XYZ file of C-alpha atoms in Angstrom:
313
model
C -17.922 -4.692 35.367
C -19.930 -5.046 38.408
C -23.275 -5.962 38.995
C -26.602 -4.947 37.706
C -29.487 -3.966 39.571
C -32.853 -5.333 38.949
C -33.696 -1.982 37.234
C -30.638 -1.626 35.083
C -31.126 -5.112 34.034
C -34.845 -4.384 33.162
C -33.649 -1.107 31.317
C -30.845 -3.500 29.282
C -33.326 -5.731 28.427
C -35.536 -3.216 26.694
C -32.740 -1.762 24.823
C -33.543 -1.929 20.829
C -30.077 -1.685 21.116
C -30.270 -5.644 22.423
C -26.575 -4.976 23.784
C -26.864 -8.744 25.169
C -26.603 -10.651 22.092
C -23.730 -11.492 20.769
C -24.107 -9.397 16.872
C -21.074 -11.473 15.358
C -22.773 -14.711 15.267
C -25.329 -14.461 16.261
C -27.843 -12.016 14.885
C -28.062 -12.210 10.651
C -28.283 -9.674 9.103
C -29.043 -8.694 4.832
C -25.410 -8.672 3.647
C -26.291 -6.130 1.329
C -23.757 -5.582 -1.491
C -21.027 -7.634 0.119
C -22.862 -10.279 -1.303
C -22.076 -9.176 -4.951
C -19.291 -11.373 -5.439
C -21.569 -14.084 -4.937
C -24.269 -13.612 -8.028
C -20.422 -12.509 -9.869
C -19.588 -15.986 -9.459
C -22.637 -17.822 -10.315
C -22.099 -15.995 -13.547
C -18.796 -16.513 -14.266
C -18.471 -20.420 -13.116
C -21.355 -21.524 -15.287
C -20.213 -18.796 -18.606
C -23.413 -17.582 -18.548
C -21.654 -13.870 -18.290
C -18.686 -12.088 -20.080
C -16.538 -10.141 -17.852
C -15.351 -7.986 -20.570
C -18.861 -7.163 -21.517
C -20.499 -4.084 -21.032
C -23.656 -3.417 -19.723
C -25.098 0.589 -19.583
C -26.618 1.711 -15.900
C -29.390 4.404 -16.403
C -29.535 4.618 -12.806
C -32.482 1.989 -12.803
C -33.951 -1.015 -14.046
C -37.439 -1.544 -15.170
C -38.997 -4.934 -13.981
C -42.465 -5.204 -15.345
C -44.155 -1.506 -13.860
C -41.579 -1.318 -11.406
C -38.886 0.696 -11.383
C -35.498 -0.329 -9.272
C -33.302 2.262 -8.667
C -29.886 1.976 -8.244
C -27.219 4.317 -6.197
C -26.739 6.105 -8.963
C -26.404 6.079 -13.010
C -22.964 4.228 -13.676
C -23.088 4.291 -17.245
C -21.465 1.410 -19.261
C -19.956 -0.762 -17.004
C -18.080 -4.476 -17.020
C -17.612 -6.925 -14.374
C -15.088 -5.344 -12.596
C -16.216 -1.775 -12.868
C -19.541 -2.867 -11.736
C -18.138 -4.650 -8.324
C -15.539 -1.566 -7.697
C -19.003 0.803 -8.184
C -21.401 -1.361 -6.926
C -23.318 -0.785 -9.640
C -26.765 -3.019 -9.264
C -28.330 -2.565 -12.473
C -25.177 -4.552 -13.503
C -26.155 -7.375 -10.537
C -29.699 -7.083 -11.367
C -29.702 -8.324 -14.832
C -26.833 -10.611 -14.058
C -29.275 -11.983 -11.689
C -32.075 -12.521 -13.878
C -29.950 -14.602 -16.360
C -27.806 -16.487 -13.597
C -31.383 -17.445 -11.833
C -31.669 -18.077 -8.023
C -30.779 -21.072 -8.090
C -26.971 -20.920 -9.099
C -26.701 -18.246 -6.760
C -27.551 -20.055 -3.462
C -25.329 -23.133 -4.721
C -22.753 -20.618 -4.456
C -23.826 -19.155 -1.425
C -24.304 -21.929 0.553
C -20.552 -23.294 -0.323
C -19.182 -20.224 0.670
C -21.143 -21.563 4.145
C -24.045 -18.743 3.818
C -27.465 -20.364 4.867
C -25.617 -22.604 7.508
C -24.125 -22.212 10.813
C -20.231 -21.294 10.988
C -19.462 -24.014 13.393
C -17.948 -21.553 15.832
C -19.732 -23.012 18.626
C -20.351 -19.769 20.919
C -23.587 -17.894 21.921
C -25.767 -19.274 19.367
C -24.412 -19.540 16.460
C -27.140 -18.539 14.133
C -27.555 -20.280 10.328
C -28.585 -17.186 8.641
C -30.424 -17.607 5.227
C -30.160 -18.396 1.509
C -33.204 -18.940 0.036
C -33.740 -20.590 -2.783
C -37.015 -21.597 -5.325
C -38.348 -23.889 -3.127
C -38.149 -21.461 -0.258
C -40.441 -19.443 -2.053
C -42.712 -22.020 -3.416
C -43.156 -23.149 -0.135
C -44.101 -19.626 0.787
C -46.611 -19.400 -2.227
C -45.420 -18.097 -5.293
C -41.863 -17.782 -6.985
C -41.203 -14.178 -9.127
C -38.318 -13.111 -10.844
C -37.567 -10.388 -8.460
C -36.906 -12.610 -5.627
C -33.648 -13.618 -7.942
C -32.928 -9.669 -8.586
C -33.046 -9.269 -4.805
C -30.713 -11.722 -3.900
C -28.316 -11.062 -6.716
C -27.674 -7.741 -4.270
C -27.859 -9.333 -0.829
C -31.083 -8.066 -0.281
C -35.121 -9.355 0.023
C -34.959 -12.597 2.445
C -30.851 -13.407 2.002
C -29.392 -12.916 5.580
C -25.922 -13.274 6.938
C -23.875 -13.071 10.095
C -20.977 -10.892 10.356
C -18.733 -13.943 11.058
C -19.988 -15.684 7.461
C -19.020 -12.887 5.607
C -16.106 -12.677 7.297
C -15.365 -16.244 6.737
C -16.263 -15.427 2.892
C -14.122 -13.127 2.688
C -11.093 -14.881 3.907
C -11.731 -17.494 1.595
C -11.878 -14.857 -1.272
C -8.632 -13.989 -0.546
C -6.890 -17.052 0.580
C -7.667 -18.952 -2.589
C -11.113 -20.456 -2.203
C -10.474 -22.499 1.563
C -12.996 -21.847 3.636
C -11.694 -22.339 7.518
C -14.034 -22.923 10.334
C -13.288 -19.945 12.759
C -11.116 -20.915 16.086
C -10.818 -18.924 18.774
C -7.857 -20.586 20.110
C -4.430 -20.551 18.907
C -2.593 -22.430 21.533
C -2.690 -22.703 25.623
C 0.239 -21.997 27.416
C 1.650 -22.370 31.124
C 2.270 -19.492 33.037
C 6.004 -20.256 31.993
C 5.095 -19.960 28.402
C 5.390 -23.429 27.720
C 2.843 -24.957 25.219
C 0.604 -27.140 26.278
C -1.886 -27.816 22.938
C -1.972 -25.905 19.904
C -5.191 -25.616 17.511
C -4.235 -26.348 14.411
C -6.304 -24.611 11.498
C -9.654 -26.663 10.575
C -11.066 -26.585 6.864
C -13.989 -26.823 6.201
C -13.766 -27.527 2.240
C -12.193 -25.699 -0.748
C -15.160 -24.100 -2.482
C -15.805 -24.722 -6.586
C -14.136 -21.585 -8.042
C -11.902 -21.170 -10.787
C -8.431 -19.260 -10.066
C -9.314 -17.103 -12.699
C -12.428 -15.825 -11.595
C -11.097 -15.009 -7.683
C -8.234 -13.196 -9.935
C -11.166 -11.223 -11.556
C -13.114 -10.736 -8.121
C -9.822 -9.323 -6.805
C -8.751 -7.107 -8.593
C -12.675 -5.592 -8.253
C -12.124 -5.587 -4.656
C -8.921 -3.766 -4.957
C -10.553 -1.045 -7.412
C -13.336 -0.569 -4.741
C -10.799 0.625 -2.476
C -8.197 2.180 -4.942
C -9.567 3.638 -7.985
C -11.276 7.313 -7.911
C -14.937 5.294 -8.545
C -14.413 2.525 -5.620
C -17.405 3.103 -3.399
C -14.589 2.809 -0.496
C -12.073 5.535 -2.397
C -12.659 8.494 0.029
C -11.876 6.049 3.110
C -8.389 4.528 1.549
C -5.296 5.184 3.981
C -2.125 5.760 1.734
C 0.408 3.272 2.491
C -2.242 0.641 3.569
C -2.685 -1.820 0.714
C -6.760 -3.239 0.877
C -9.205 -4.849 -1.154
C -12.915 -5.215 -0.181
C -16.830 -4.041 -0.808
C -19.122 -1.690 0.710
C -22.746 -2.324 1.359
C -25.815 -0.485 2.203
C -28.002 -2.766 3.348
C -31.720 -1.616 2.912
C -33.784 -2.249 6.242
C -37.181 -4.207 6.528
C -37.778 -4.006 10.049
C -37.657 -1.121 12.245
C -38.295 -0.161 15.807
C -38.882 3.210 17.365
C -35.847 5.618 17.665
C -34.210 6.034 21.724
C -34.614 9.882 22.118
C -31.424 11.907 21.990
C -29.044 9.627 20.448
C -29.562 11.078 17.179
C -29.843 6.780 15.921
C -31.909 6.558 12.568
C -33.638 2.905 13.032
C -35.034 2.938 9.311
C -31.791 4.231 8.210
C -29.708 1.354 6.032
C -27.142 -0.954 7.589
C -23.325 0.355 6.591
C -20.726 -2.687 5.249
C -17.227 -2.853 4.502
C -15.774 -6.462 4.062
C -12.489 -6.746 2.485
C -8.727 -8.090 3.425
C -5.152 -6.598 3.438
C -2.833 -6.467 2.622
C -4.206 -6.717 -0.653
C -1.348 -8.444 -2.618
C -0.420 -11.029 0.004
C -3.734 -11.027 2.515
C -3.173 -11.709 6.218
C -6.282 -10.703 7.801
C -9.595 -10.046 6.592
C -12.382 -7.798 8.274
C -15.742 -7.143 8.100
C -17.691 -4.001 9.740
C -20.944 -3.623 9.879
C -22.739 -0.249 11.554
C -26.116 -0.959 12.218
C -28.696 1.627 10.822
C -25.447 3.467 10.261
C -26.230 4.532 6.213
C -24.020 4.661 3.433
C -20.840 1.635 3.663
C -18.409 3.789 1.837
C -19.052 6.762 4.285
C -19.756 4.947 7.306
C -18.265 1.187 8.018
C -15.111 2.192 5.543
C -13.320 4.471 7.359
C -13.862 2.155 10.578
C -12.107 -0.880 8.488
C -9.539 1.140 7.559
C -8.988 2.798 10.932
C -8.875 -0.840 12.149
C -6.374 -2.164 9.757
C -4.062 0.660 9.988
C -4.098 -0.003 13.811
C -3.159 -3.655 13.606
C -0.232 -3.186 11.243
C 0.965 -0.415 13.128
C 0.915 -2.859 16.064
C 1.784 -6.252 14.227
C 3.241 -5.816 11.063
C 3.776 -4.007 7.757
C 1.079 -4.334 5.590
């Protein structure tokens, strides 16, 4: 690419864009609604939840004097409905009687809260906190456990852990560390070391809940309500969640790139083809609004480009 000048450098530098880290690994990020099928889980695992039942979405949730709005009012949803909708009124009270504490157990074995042992540009642990976290802090409320429940308040990921996640969702509950290499060859294409796959561990999930999780992730993609409906491509067979990611932090707006900084980071994390998974994917658009509008269409765009290339999904 050539070489920068002193000023270009300066000018890079400066960017709130920060176009020199490495965003995959090494920036975290709140996960947002991807991080659903976390709290689902929790719930299920410990029978503290029934899938089949039913609980009715107003379109927000009173906590104390506070009033948490959701996307939209869902009506009476289950389980599944409420992961294909992304309902959080559903999460929220599933939070509340799952408790923080189940949640990060589950969290942290699907490796959120520690690094992904990737070993390239800093590698960042992200965050799962947890009741101590907050004691520590001060002061532990109920709405810290509502918060996390939807990826939200002080959970943080990288793009690579939810990616990870993901895989695992769909692979049958092993979680891989991520490799880089395949294999090395000569210049004659003879092998000279291959990389074999590395697991990590095979994380504490029932085959009957992942069965329940997936067929939520399929609906989110293929039934009329799926947050990521509008962004399907017919013919390509995927399963996955959107997020909208609310933003704490923001900086002030580069002029004339029409870039929203307090606008909400846009998700889609998912895996195709959905029946028999080969690859999973995760996009993330910062401060790019709404995951079904946004990071969908550029996971599907994606996916439809690799099997075109690879395979037949």
């Amino acid at each position: 690419t050539g070489h920068l000048s002193r000023a270009e450098l300066a000018l890079m530098q400066a960017n709130p864009y920060k176009p020199f880290l490495d965003k995959a690994v090494r920036l975290p990020y709140p996960p947002g609604s991807t991080f659903k099928f976390v709290t689902a889980i929790a719930a299920l695992e410990e029978k503290l939840v029934d899938p089949k039942a039913r609980v009715v979405c107003p379109g927000y949730l009173l906590l104390g004097n506070q009033r948490k709005h959701c996307t939209h009012q869902h009506g009476s949803v289950d389980l599944q409905e409420a992961l294909a909708q992304s309902c959080n009124v559903y999460f929220w009270q599933a939070g509340q009687t799952v408790g923080l504490e189940r949640i990060a157990r589950v969290a942290r074995d699907f490796g959120f809260g520690s690094p992904t042992g990737i070993q390239l540009n800093g590698d960042a642990s992200g965050r799962m906190p947890d009741k101590e976290f907050y004691e520590k802090q001060g002061q532990f409320f109920v709405g810290f456990s509502l918060n996390a429940a939807v990826g939200q308040g002080d959970v943080e990921a990288t793009v690579l852990q939810i990616a990870m996640a993901y895989a695992a969702l769909a692979n049958g509950g092993r979680l891989y560390e991520p490799q880089i290499l395949e294999r090395v060859e000569t210049a004659k294409g003879e092998i000279v070391k291959t990389f074999e796959p590395k697991l990590r561990h095979q994380v504490s999930v029932s085959p009957a809940t992942l069965n329940l999780l997936r067929r939520g992730l399929y609906d989110a993609v293929n039934k009329d309500k799926g947050t990521a409906f509008a962004a399907r491509v017919l013919g390509l067979s995927v399963a996955g969640k959107t997020g909208t990611a609310q933003v704490k932090e923001t900086i002030e707006q580069p002029e004339g790139t029409g870039w929203h900084p307090d606008r909400d980071h846009a998700w889609f994390a998912g895996y195709a083809p959905a029946d028999k998974p080969k690859v999973a994917i995760v996009v993330l658009i910062e401060h790019g609004g709404m995951g079904g509008q946004v990071a969908a269409p550029v996971a599907m765009e994606v996916l439809k480009g690799y099997f075109d290339r690879n395979d037949t999904p």
